[in-house]
Amino acid sequence: MRNVLLTGFEPFGGASVNASWDAIEPLAGTNTDGARIHVVQLPCLFGASRRVLRAALRQTQPDLVLSLGLAGSRAEITPERVAVNIDDARIPDNAAASPVDESIVAGGPVAYWSTLPIKAITGALRAAGIPAAVSQTAGTFVCNHVFYALMHALAHTRRRPRPRGGFMHVPPAATSDSVHGLPLETITQAVRIAIETSLRQAKDTRITGGTID
């Protein structure tokens, strides 16, 4: 049986919830397409999140990794195209750290591409009636920190075939007090669709996913 690793973040910025974690927690220990799903919560901390991720990779030996983060200003599910080797915090993390213009991996590549079929995922989500779009940037906060750390780790693994991985931002979970975002159940459904699409499709769909600005 193949292993899938999902990661989400603890709440940050004074919030009490984080949809990136709440949406994946129900998937822990479940199976899909012949794969067992493992879930791990990451701290919203520069450095520590990378260490927890590495430990999870060693423990679960995944064939597929999908890390998730919360994008509070977005209304769509957004698979990320590229991770960049920079920490530049506009707000502090949960330990009040605010790195500016610091490399995530000293001497590492400028960027890593996602190895998930991000356009196929976006198409599958839209076909299911879930708002989705390819994102060209994961920001420069802890989400991008984890995305880059994940791709760096996978690029240097000795396992063959090399595990595939990537990052996907989710909007906030809609509540009775706010219609902004998506129902938590919809976000969970989107994660499952992203996993199933990635397990079934090694080569991405060649359709437009670009932007003008």
PDB file of N, CA and C in Angstrom, residues 7 9 13 16-17 32 44 50 56 58 61 79 91 107-108 139 145 163 166 174 180 183 204 208:
ATOM      1  N   THR A   7       0.074  17.526   5.379  1.00  0.00           N
ATOM      2  CA  THR A   7       0.427  18.397   6.494  1.00  0.00           C
ATOM      3  C   THR A   7      -0.450  19.643   6.444  1.00  0.00           C
ATOM      4  N   PHE A   9      -1.325  23.377   9.116  1.00  0.00           N
ATOM      5  CA  PHE A   9      -0.727  24.228  10.139  1.00  0.00           C
ATOM      6  C   PHE A   9      -1.632  24.419  11.354  1.00  0.00           C
ATOM      7  N   GLY A  13      -1.491  33.921  14.171  1.00  0.00           N
ATOM      8  CA  GLY A  13      -1.985  35.289  14.115  1.00  0.00           C
ATOM      9  C   GLY A  13      -3.141  35.566  15.053  1.00  0.00           C
ATOM     10  N   SER A  16      -8.097  30.975  16.386  1.00  0.00           N
ATOM     11  CA  SER A  16      -8.278  29.758  17.177  1.00  0.00           C
ATOM     12  C   SER A  16      -8.392  28.521  16.302  1.00  0.00           C
ATOM     13  N   VAL A  17      -8.522  28.707  14.989  1.00  0.00           N
ATOM     14  CA  VAL A  17      -8.657  27.586  14.064  1.00  0.00           C
ATOM     15  C   VAL A  17      -7.797  27.848  12.834  1.00  0.00           C
ATOM     16  N   THR A  32      -7.440   5.791   0.279  1.00  0.00           N
ATOM     17  CA  THR A  32      -8.018   6.216  -0.988  1.00  0.00           C
ATOM     18  C   THR A  32      -7.136   5.724  -2.126  1.00  0.00           C
ATOM     19  N   CYS A  44       3.377  26.847  13.165  1.00  0.00           N
ATOM     20  CA  CYS A  44       3.542  28.025  12.301  1.00  0.00           C
ATOM     21  C   CYS A  44       4.785  28.771  12.749  1.00  0.00           C
ATOM     22  N   ARG A  50       9.997  23.077   9.491  1.00  0.00           N
ATOM     23  CA  ARG A  50      10.837  22.270   8.607  1.00  0.00           C
ATOM     24  C   ARG A  50      11.318  21.007   9.315  1.00  0.00           C
ATOM     25  N   ALA A  56       8.385  13.781   9.913  1.00  0.00           N
ATOM     26  CA  ALA A  56       7.213  13.112   9.349  1.00  0.00           C
ATOM     27  C   ALA A  56       7.574  12.349   8.079  1.00  0.00           C
ATOM     28  N   ARG A  58      10.477  11.001   7.426  1.00  0.00           N
ATOM     29  CA  ARG A  58      11.207   9.802   7.835  1.00  0.00           C
ATOM     30  C   ARG A  58      10.254   8.742   8.394  1.00  0.00           C
ATOM     31  N   GLN A  61       7.501   7.624   5.334  1.00  0.00           N
ATOM     32  CA  GLN A  61       8.049   7.157   4.058  1.00  0.00           C
ATOM     33  C   GLN A  61       7.004   7.294   2.947  1.00  0.00           C
ATOM     34  N   PRO A  79      -3.663  25.246  -5.859  1.00  0.00           N
ATOM     35  CA  PRO A  79      -2.403  24.496  -5.936  1.00  0.00           C
ATOM     36  C   PRO A  79      -1.271  25.437  -6.344  1.00  0.00           C
ATOM     37  N   ILE A  91       4.539  39.499   8.706  1.00  0.00           N
ATOM     38  CA  ILE A  91       4.055  39.405  10.074  1.00  0.00           C
ATOM     39  C   ILE A  91       4.910  38.375  10.804  1.00  0.00           C
ATOM     40  N   GLY A 107      22.654  28.419  -0.014  1.00  0.00           N
ATOM     41  CA  GLY A 107      23.259  27.827  -1.198  1.00  0.00           C
ATOM     42  C   GLY A 107      22.327  26.945  -2.002  1.00  0.00           C
ATOM     43  N   GLY A 108      21.057  26.859  -1.592  1.00  0.00           N
ATOM     44  CA  GLY A 108      20.099  26.034  -2.313  1.00  0.00           C
ATOM     45  C   GLY A 108      19.644  26.690  -3.601  1.00  0.00           C
ATOM     46  N   GLY A 139       3.819  32.938  -1.491  1.00  0.00           N
ATOM     47  CA  GLY A 139       4.200  33.973  -0.541  1.00  0.00           C
ATOM     48  C   GLY A 139       5.631  33.802  -0.069  1.00  0.00           C
ATOM     49  N   HIS A 145       8.003  28.592   3.193  1.00  0.00           N
ATOM     50  CA  HIS A 145       9.119  27.980   3.916  1.00  0.00           C
ATOM     51  C   HIS A 145       8.985  26.458   3.910  1.00  0.00           C
ATOM     52  N   PRO A 163       9.615  10.307  -4.260  1.00  0.00           N
ATOM     53  CA  PRO A 163       8.256  10.745  -3.916  1.00  0.00           C
ATOM     54  C   PRO A 163       7.924  12.071  -4.593  1.00  0.00           C
ATOM     55  N   GLY A 166       4.050  18.648  -3.226  1.00  0.00           N
ATOM     56  CA  GLY A 166       3.684  20.016  -3.550  1.00  0.00           C
ATOM     57  C   GLY A 166       2.878  20.646  -2.436  1.00  0.00           C
ATOM     58  N   ALA A 174     -15.828  28.681   5.876  1.00  0.00           N
ATOM     59  CA  ALA A 174     -16.997  29.530   6.076  1.00  0.00           C
ATOM     60  C   ALA A 174     -17.696  29.131   7.372  1.00  0.00           C
ATOM     61  N   HIS A 180     -17.525  34.285   3.939  1.00  0.00           N
ATOM     62  CA  HIS A 180     -16.241  34.281   3.241  1.00  0.00           C
ATOM     63  C   HIS A 180     -15.590  32.922   3.396  1.00  0.00           C
ATOM     64  N   PRO A 183     -17.129  25.970   2.846  1.00  0.00           N
ATOM     65  CA  PRO A 183     -17.462  25.042   3.934  1.00  0.00           C
ATOM     66  C   PRO A 183     -16.298  24.095   4.178  1.00  0.00           C
ATOM     67  N   ASP A 204       1.131  16.055 -15.913  1.00  0.00           N
ATOM     68  CA  ASP A 204       0.125  17.097 -15.774  1.00  0.00           C
ATOM     69  C   ASP A 204      -0.618  17.356 -17.081  1.00  0.00           C
ATOM     70  N   THR A 208      -3.980  26.024 -20.004  1.00  0.00           N
ATOM     71  CA  THR A 208      -3.495  27.289 -19.448  1.00  0.00           C
ATOM     72  C   THR A 208      -3.819  27.385 -17.961  1.00  0.00           C
TER      73      THR A 208
END
